[in-house]
Structures are given as C-alpha cells and as structure tokens.
Short mmCIF file of C-alpha atoms and ligand atoms in Angstrom, two decimals:
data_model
loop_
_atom_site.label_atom_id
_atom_site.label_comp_id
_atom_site.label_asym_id
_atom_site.label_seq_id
_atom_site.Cartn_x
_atom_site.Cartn_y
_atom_site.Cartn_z
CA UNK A 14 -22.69 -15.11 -22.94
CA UNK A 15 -24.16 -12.30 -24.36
CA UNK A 16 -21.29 -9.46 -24.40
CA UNK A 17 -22.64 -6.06 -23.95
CA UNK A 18 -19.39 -4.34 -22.99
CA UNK A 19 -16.84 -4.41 -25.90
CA UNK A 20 -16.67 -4.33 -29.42
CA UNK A 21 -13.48 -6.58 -29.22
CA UNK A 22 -14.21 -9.24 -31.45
CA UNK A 23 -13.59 -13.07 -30.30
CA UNK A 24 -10.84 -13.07 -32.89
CA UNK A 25 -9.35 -9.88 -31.55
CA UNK A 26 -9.65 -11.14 -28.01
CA UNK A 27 -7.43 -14.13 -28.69
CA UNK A 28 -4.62 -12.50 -31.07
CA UNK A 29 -4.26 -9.78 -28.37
CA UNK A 30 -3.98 -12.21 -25.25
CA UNK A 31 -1.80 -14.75 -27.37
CA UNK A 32 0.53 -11.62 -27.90
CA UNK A 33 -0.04 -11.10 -23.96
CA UNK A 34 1.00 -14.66 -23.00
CA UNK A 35 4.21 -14.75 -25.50
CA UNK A 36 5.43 -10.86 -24.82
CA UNK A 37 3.84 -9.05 -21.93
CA UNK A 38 5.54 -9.51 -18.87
CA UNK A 39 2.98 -9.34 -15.73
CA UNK A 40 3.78 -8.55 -12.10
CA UNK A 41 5.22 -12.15 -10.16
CA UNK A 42 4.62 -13.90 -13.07
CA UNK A 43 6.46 -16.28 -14.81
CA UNK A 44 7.16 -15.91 -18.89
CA UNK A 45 7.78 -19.76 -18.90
CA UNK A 46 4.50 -20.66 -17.51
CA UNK A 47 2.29 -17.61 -17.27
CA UNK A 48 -1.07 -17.58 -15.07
CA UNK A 49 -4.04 -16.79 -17.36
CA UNK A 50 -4.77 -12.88 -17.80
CA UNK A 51 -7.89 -11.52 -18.17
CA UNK A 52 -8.20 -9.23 -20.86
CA UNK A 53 -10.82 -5.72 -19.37
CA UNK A 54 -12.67 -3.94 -22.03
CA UNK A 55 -13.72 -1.05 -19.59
CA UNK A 56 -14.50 -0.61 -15.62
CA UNK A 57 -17.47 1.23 -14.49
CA UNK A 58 -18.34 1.99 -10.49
CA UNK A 59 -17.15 -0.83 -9.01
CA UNK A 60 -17.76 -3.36 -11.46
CA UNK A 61 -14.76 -4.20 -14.31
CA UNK A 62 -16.02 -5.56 -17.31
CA UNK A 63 -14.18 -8.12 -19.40
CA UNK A 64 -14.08 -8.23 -23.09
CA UNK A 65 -15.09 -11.92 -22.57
CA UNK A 66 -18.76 -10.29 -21.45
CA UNK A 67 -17.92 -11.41 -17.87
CA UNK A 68 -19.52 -8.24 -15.02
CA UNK A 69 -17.06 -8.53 -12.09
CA UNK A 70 -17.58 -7.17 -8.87
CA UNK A 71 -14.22 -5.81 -7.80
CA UNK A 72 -13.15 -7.14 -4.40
CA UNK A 73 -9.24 -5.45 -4.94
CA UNK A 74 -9.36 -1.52 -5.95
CA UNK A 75 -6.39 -2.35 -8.32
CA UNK A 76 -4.10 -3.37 -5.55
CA UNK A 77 -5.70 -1.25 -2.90
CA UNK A 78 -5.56 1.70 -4.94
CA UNK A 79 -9.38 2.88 -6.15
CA UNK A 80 -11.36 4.42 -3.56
CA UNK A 81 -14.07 5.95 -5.46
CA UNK A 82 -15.05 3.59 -8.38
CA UNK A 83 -13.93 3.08 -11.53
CA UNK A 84 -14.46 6.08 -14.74
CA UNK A 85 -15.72 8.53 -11.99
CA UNK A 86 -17.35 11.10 -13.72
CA UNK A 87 -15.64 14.01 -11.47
CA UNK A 88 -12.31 12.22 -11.51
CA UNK A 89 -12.91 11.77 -15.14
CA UNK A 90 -13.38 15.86 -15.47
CA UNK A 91 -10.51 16.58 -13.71
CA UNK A 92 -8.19 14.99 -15.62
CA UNK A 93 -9.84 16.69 -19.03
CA UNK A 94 -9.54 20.43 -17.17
CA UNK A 95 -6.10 19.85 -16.73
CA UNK A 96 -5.72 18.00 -19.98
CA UNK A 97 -7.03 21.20 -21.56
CA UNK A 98 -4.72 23.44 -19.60
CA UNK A 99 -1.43 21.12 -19.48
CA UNK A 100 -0.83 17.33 -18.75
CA UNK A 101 2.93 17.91 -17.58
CA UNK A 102 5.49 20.57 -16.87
CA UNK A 103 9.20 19.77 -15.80
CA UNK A 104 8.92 20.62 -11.50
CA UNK A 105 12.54 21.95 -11.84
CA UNK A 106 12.12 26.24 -11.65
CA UNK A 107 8.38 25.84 -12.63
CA UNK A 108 5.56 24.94 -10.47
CA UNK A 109 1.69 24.77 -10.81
CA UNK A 110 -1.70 25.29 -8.94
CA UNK A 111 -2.24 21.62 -9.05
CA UNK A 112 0.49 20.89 -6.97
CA UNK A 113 0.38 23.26 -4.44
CA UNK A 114 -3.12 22.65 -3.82
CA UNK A 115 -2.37 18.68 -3.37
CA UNK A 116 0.46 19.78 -1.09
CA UNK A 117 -1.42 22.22 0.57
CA UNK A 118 -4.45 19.47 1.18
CA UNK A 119 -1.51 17.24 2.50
CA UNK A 120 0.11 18.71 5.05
CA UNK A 121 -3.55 19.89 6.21
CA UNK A 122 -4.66 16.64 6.58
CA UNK A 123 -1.81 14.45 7.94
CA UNK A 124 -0.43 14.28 11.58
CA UNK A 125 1.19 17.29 13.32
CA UNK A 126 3.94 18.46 11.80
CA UNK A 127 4.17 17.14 8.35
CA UNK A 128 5.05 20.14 6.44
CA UNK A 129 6.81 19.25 3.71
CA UNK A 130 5.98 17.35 0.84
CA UNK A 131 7.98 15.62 -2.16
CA UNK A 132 5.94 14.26 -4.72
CA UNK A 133 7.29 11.30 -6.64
CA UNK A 134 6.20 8.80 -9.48
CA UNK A 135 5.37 5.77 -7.35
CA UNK A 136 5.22 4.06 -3.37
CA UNK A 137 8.67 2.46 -4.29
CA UNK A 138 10.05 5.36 -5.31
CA UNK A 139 8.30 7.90 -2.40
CA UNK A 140 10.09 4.86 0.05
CA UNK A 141 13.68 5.75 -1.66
CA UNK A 142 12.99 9.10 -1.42
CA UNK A 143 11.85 8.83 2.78
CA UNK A 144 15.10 6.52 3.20
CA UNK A 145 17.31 9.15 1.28
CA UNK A 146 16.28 11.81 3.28
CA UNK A 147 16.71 10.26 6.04
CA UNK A 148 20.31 9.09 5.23
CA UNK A 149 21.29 12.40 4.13
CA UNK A 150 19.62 14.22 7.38
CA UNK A 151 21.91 12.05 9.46
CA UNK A 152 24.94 13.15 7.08
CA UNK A 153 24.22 16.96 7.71
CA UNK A 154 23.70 16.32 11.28
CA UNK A 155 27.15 14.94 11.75
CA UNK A 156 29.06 17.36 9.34
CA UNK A 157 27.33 19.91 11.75
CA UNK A 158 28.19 18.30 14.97
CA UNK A 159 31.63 17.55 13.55
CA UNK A 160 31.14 13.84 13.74
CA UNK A 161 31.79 10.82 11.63
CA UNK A 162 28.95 9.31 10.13
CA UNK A 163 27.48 6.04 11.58
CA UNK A 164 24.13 6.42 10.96
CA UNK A 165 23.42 4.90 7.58
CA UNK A 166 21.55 1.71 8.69
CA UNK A 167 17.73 1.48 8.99
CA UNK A 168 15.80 -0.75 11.29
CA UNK A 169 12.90 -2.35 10.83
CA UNK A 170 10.46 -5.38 11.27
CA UNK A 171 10.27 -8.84 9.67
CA UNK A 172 6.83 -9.41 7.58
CA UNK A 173 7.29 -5.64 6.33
CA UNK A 174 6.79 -4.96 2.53
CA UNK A 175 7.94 -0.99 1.07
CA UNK A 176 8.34 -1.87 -2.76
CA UNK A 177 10.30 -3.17 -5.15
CA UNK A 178 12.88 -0.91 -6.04
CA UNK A 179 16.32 -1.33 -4.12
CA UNK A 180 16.76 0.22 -1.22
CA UNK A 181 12.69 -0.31 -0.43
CA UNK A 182 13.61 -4.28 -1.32
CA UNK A 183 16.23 -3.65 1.06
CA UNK A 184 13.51 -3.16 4.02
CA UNK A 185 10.99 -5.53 2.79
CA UNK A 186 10.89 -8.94 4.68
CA UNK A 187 13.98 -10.95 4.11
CA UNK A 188 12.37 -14.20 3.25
CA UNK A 189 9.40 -12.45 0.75
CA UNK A 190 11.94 -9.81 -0.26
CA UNK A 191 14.34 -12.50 -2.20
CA UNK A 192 17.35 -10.86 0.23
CA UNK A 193 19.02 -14.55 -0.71
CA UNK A 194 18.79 -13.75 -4.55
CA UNK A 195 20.01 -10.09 -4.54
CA UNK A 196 22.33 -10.86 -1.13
CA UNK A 197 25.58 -9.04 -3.15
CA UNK A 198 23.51 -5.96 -4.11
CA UNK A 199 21.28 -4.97 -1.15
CA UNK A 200 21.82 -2.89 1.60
CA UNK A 201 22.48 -4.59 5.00
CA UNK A 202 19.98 -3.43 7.78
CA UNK A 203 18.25 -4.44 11.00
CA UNK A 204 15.34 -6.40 11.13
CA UNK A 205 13.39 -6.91 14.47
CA UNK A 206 10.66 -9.62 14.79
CA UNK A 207 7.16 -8.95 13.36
CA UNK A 208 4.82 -7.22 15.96
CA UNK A 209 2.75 -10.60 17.13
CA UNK A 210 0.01 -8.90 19.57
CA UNK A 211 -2.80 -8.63 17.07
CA UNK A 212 -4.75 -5.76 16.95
CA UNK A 213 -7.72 -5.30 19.60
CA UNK A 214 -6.19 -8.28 21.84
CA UNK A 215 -4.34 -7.27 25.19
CA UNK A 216 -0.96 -5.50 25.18
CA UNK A 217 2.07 -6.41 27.01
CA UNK A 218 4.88 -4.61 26.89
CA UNK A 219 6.94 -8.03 26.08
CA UNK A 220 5.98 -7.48 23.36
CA UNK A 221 9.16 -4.54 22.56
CA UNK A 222 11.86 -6.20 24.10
CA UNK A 223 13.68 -7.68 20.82
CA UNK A 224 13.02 -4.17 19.50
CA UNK A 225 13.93 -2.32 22.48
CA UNK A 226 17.20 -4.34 22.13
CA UNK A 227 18.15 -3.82 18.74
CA UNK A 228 17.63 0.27 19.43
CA UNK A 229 20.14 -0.32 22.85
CA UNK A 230 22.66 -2.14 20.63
CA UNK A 231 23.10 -0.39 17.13
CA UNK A 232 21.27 2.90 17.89
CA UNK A 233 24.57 4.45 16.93
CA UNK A 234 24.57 2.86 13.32
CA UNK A 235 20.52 3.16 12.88
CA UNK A 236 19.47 6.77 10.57
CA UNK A 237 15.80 5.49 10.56
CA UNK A 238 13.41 2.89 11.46
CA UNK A 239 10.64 2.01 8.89
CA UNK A 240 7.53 0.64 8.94
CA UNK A 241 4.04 0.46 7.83
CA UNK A 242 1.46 1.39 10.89
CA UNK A 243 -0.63 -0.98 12.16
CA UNK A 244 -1.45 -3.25 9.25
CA UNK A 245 1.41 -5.93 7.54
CA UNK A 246 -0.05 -5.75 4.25
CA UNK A 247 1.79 -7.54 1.55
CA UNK A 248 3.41 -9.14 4.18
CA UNK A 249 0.33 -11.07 5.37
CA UNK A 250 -2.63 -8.51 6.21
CA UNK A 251 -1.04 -8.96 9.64
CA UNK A 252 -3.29 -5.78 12.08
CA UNK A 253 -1.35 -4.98 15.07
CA UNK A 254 -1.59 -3.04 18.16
CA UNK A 255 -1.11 0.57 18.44
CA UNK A 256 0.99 0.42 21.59
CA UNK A 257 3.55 -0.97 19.37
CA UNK A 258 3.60 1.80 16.98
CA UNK A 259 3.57 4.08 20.11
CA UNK A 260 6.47 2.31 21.27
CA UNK A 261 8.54 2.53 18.01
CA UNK A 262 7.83 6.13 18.48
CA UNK A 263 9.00 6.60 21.73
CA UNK A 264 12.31 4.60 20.75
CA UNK A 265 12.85 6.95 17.95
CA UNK A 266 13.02 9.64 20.35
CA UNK A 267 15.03 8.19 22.59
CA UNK A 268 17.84 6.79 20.67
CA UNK A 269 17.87 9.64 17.83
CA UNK A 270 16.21 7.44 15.10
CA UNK A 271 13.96 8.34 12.35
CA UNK A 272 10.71 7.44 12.06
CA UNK A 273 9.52 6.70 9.00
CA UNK A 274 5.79 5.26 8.65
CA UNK A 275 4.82 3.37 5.25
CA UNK A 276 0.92 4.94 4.33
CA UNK A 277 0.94 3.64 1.00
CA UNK A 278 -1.50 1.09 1.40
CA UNK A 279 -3.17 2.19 4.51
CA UNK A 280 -3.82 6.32 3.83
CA UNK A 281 -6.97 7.78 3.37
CA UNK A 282 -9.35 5.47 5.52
CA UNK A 283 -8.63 2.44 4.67
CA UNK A 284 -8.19 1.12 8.21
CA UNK A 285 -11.21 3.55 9.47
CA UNK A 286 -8.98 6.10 10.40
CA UNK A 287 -7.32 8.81 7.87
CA UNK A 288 -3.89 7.85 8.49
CA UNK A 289 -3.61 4.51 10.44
CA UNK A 290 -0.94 6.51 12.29
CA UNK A 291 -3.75 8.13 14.26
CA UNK A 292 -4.61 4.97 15.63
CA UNK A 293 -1.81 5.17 17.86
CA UNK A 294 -1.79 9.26 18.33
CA UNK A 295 1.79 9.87 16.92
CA UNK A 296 3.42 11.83 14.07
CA UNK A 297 5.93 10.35 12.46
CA UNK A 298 9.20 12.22 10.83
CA UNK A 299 8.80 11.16 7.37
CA UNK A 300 5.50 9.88 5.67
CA UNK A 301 4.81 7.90 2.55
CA UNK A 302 1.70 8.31 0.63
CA UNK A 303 1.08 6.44 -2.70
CA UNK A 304 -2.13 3.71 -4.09
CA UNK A 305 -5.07 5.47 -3.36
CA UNK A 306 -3.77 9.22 -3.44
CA UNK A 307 -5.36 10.14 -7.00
CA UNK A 308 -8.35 7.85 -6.23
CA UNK A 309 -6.61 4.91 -8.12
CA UNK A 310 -6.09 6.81 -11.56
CA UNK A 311 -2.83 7.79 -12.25
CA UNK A 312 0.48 6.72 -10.38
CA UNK A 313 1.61 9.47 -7.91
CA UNK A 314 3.38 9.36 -4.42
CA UNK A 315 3.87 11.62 -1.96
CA UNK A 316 7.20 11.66 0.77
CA UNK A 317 6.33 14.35 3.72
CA UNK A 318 8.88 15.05 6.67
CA UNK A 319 9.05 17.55 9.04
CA UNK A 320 10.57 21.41 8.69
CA UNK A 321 13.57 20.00 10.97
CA UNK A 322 14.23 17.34 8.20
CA UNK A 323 14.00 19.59 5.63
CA UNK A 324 15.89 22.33 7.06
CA UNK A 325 19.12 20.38 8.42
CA UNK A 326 19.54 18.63 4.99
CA UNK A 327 19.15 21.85 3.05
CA UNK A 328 22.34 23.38 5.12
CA UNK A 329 23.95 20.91 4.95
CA UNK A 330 27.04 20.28 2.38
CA UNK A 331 24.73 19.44 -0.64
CA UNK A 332 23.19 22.57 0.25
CA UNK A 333 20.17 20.59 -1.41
CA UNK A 334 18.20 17.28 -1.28
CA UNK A 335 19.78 15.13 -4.14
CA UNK A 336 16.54 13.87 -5.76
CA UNK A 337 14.31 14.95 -8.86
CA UNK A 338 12.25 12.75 -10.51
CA UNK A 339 11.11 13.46 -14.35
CA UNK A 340 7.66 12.93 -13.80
CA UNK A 341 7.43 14.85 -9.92
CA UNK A 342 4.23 16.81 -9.64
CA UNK A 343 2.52 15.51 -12.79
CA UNK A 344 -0.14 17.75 -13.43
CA UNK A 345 -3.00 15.21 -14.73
CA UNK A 346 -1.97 13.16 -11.49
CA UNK A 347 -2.05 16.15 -8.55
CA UNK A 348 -5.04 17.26 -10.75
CA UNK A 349 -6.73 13.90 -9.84
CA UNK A 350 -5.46 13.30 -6.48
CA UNK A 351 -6.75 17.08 -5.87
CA UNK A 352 -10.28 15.77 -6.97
CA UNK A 353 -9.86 12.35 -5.14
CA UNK A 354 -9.53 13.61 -1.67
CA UNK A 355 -12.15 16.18 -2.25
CA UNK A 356 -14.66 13.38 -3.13
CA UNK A 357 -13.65 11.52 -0.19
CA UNK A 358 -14.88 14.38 2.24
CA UNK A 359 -17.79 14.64 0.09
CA UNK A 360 -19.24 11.29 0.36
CA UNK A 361 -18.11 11.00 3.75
CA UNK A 362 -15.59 8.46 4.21
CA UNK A 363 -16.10 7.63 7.68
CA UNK A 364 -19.60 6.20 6.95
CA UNK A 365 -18.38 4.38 3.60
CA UNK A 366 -15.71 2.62 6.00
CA UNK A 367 -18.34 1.88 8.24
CA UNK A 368 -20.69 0.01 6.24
CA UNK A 369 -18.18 -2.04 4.85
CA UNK A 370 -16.41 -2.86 7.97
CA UNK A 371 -19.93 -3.86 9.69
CA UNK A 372 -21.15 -6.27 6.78
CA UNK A 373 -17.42 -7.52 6.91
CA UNK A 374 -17.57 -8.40 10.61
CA UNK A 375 -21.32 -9.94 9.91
CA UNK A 376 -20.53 -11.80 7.40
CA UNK A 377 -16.60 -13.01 6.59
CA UNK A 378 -15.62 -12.86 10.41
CA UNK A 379 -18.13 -16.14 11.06
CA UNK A 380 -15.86 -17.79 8.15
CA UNK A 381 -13.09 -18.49 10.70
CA UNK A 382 -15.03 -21.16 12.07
CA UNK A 383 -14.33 -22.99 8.23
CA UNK A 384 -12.01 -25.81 8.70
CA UNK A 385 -9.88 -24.49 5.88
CA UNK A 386 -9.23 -21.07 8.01
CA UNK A 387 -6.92 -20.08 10.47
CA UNK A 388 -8.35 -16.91 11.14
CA UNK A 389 -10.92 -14.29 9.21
CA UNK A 390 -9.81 -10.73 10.38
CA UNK A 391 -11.46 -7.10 9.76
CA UNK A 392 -10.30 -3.58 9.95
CA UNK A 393 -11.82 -0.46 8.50
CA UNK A 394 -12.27 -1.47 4.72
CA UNK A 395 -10.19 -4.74 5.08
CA UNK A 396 -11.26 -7.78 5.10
CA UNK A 397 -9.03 -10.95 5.04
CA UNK A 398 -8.72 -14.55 5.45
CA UNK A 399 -6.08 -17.05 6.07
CA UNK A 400 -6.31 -20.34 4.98
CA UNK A 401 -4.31 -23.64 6.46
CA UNK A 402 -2.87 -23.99 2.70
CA UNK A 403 -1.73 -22.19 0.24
CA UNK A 404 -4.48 -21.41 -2.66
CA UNK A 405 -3.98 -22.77 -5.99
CA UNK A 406 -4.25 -18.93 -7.74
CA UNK A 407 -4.75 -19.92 -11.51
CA UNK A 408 -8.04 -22.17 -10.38
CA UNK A 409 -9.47 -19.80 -7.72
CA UNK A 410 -8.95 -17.17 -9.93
CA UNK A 411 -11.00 -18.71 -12.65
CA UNK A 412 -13.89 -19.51 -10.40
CA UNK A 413 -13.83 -16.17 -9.17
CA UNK A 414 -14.71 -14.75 -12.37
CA UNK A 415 -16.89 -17.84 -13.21
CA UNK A 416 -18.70 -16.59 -9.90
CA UNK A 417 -18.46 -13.00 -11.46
CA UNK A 418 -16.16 -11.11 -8.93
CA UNK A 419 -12.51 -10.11 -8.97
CA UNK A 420 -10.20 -11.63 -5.79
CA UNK A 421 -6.82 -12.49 -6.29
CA UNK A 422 -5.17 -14.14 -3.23
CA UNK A 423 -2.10 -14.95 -2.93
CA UNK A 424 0.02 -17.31 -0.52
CA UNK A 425 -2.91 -18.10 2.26
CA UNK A 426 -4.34 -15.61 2.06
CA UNK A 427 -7.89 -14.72 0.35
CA UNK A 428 -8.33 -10.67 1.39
CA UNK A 429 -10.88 -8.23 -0.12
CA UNK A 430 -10.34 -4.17 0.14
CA UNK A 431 -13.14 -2.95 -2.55
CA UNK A 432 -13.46 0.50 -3.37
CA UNK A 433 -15.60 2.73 -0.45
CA UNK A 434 -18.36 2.74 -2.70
CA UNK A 435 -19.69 -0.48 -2.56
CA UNK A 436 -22.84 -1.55 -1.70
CA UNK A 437 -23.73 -4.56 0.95
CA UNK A 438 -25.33 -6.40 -1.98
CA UNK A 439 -21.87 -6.00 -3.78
CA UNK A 440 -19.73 -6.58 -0.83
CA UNK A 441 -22.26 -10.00 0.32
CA UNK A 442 -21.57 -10.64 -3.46
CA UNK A 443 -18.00 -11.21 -2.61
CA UNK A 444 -17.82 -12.79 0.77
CA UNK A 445 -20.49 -15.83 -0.93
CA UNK A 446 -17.81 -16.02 -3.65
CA UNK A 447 -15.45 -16.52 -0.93
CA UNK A 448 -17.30 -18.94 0.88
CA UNK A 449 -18.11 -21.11 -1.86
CA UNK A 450 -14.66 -21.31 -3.10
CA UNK A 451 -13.66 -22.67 0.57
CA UNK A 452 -15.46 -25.40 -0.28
CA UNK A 453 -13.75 -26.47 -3.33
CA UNK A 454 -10.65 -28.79 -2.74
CA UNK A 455 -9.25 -28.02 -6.37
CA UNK A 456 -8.52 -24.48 -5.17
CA UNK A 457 -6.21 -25.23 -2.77
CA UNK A 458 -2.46 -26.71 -2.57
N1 PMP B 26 4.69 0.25 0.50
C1 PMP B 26 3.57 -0.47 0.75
C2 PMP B 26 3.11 -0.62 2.16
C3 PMP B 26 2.86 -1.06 -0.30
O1 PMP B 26 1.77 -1.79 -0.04
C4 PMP B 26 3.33 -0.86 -1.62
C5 PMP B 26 2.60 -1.45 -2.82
N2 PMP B 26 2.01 -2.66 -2.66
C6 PMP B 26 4.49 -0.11 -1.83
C7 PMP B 26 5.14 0.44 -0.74
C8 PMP B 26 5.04 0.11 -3.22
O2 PMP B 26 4.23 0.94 -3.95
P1 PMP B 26 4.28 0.90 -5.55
O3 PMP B 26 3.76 -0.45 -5.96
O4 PMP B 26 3.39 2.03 -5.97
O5 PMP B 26 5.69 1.12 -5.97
#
C-alpha cells in the first residue's frame, strides 16, 4: 500500500511494535499473549491513520472520548495559547482563568443546582472523589446531629461500570469488576439488580421493587447510591428507562441517600440530550464528568455537588474536603475543555446527534433481524449490537482495519460512538463494515 501518512520506516515500524509486544503493557491485555496493536502515525478529522498506510474511519472517539475530530485546528490553538502562557500551576493557593471559566461553563450548563465543581485527573478518580464526598458529608452530618456514623455504604446496580481505581472497582458490577479476585481489599456495598425495562418500551413500576427494598432495609447504612443515567455502558450498552432514574431519585429523597449520577461516558450529547440526566428531569447531588470534557485531548474530570454538600463537609471536623490531586485544574486541559464545549455550541450539537442517530436507526437497527444478533439498539450518538456469541477480538479487529475502519468490540457486543462530526458516508462506512463482518464465522467464538 502506498503510505502517505508517516515517515516511519518499515524497519522502524517493526523494532517499535516488537518493543510494544515485549514491554508495553495495554489496557485488558495480556503480556503472555498480547492482542496485536496497531501502531498510529497521526489522526486527522475523524479518520486515524496508521503508520502501516492503513486510512481508518474511527467508529470509537478513543473510548467515547473525541467529540470534535481528531488535531482540531481550534482545539489545537488552545492548547498552544495556554502553552505560551503556562501548561500547569499547583491548584493549592493559586488559581487561573482557565479554570474558572471551565467551572463557570459547568455549573451553567448542568442540572439545577450543581454549583460546585472539583476538577480531577481522570473518571476513576472524579468517581473517588463523588464517593469521598459523599462519605465524608454523611460523617459531618452525624458529628452535627450528634450521631454515630452508619452511613458509609453505597448502593448501587448490577451491570454498572465507574472505573478502575478502588473504591470505583468497588461499585462496578461484581462479576465484570473481578470483586472475586480483589474480595479481601474492596469495599463491601449494595448492589440491586440491573434496570431491565429498556429504554422507550412501557414502564411498570415492578420494575423498583428489589430497589425499593434494599433502600427500606439498609437505608440506615447507605451514604450514596451511584449510578450512570440511563445508559449501562461498559457494562453492556444496556439504555434504560427514565422512570427508573426518576425513581432512584425519589428514593434518595426519601431515605436520606445520595445521589450520585456517573456522566463520564454519557455528558455532552452523547445520548441526544446534554446530560442524560435530563432525560428523566432530575438533578442529582453529586455529578461526574470525564471522556469527552476537553473534546478527547487531554485527561481531565470534573466532580460537581451541590452548595449543601459542600457546605456541611466544610464545617464539619476536617473543616476541609480531604482531597488534592497534583495535576487538579491542569491548565492545557481546562484550556481545552474550555474550547471543547465552546465548539460544541458552535456546530450545534443537537443536529450532529441527530444525523447520526437517524442514519443509525436506518441503517444498523434493520441488523437485528441478522441471525447472529440479539438485538441492534440506538440512542443519540450510540449505536450498538449484541451478538448470540462472543466475538473473536484479535480477528474482527484485523478485518476491521482490512475493511479500513476502527471498531473494537468486546464480549457481544459490536457498538460504534464516532465523533459528532461524522458524515453519513463515514458513519454507512462503518455500519457495512459491521455487516460484513456478521457474516464471517471466523470472527466469532
Ligand atoms: N465511569 C464510566 C461510566 C466510564 O465509562 C468510565 C470509563 N470507561 C469511567 C467511569 C472511568 O473513567 P477513566 O477511564 O477516565 O478513569
């Protein structure tokens, strides 16, 4: 193939992904028995380009986080104004225009009553930081009330995913989350089933009853409730109805819970709505923001709560929240995320999110009818498929690229979540790849 993107010799290719394969440890990935790796050259729009010469259209925004397209030449300029000013400055007793702006933007734009904001390095770490606060609201609310402490479980659902860090590990689903592995280590909470009415079918308020019962029983013991509104990513690309979130809401309230919701992977329009806590009209107590927040550039993650939160924990004993992260409010990255959510007014989100949501419903919802599918589901940006077995990654990866895009499925599931600014010829690129890998027994288990 002729290879118009890199300057990366043949030679050079191979000596730096045979030092890959021996030394670099990847994400899931075994060092015994590695899966291939890809080795990119550069990424452009929404097309990453492989030192091999391969042009892949990218069905995954790096792991749901790029929104805008890849070396965005107003991202790009951000990043170089604040280079030229500063790239970092220790948050402790100094502070910057970068920041408050993204925090300013924040609180503007998320549900009622948000106004507050932590910035951290990472979702793992902004889902720490929500459960800390939490923990340590429900300590200053006892020393106040002149109580002993029993709040310091959380409560959550099965299928959930919040990182890979401890405590979030702690909340993920106990099957996916290795809680046998790490048993000794991790925090003991309360795990309710899955929501299981899907998104857009009927709602019956059955469906609460497990979690109604869990709030009855150990409401006492419960600081917070966790989860991540309306779609189970990680945990299966699982949409669910709103009533349920609205229920979990209304539970909080009742019983004196937290509630925290999980944006990470569904903030800034990726389900068609800003926050996919709109969908269900509530405001949580404590937010998570991460992925897509500087546009898929630089890692940054954002915790909001309310003043209440903020308030009780700062009179309480600590006097303080016990948290400060080396990196919290990296310049280059608030500079960026600053930029990001500017361009995603300016190109008008709301139509992106449309287009891709109507070619997805026109043209991967009709693959459900494939006798290798379960069931092809769309929301917002989202498209997904599930699959009666379990895909064979190392082959459909490698006729992905042969069919020059970039999927990577894992378990059943074969989703797409490209960046807004793809076209339908892009996007149609994608679902054919889809469809013709469907049809190949060798990709499948
Ligand atoms: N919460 C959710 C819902 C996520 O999807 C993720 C990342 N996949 C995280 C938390 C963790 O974020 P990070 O990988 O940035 O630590």
């Amino acid at each position: 193939m002729n290879n118009k993107h890199t300057n990366i010799t043949p030679s050079k290719q191979n000596s730096l992904l045979r030092f890959d394969k021996e030394n670099v440890w990847h994400p899931y990935t075994s060092m015994s028995e590695p899966l291939p790796s890809y080795l990119v050259d550069s990424a452009q729009g929404v097309n990453i380009n492989l030192a091999s010469g391969e042009q892949l259209i990218d069905g995954m925004s790096s792991w749901w986080s790029v929104l805008h397209g890849y070396n965005h030449h107003k991202l790009n300029a951000a990043l170089q104004e604040q280079a030229a000013k500063m790239s970092h400055v220790m948050f402790g007793g100094l502070t910057h225009q970068s920041a408050i702006t993204l925090c300013e933007k924040l609180i503007n734009l998320t549900p009622e009553g948000l106004d507050k904001v932590f910035l951290s390095d990472s979702g793992s770490v902004s889902v720490e930081v929500a459960m800390k606060m939490a923990l340590q609201y429900q300590h200053a609310v006892a020393e106040k009330n002149q109580t002993n402490l029993t709040k310091t479980k959380l409560l959550t659902v099965k299928n959930g995913y919040h990182g890979d860090t401890f405590a979030a590990m702690s909340v993920c689903d106990p099957v996916t989350g290795m809680h046998q592995i790490f048993e000794q280590v991790l925090m003991q909470h309360y795990f309710a089933p899955a929501p299981s009415i899907k998104f857009g079918e009927q709602w019956s308020n059955d469906e609460t009853i497990e979690l109604t019962a869990l709030f009855e029983q150990h409401h006492s013991e419960i600081a917070a409730f966790i989860i991540e509104p309306i779609v189970q990513g990680t945990g299966g690309m699982r949409f669910y109805h709103p009533e349920y979130l609205r229920a979990c809401r209304l539970l909080c309230d009742k019983y004196k819970v937290l509630l925290i919701v999980d944006e990470i992977a569904t903030g800034f329009g990726r389900t068609g709505k800003l926050f996919a806590c709109e969908w269900a009209e509530i405001s949580p107590d404590i937010m998570c923001l991460g992925k897509t927040l500087t546009g898929g550039y630089i890692t940054l993650a954002a915790t909001l709560c309310t003043t209440h939160i903020a308030k009780t924990i700062s009179e309480g004993a600590a006097g303080c929240f016990m948290h400060g992260p080396t990196f919290m409010g990296n310049a280059l990255a608030c500079a960026v995320a600053n930029a990001s959510i500017d361009l995603l007014f300016e190109n008008d989100w709301q139509s992106q999110v449309l287009a891709i949501e109507t070619t997805l419903n026109s043209l991967l919802k009709p693959l459900a009818k494939h006798e290798r599918v379960i069931d092809a589901r769309v929301l917002g940006s989202i498209g997904a498929i599930e699959c009666k077995q379990t895909v064979n990654v190392a082959q459909i990866q490698k006729r992905f690229v042969e069919l020059g895009v970039w999927i990577r499925p894992f378990g059943k599931l074969i989703y797409i979540i490209p960046p807004l600014i793809i076209t339908t010829e892009q996007l149609t690129a994608l679902v054919n790849a889809i469809t013709t890998v469907l049809n190949e027994d060798d990709c499948f288990n």
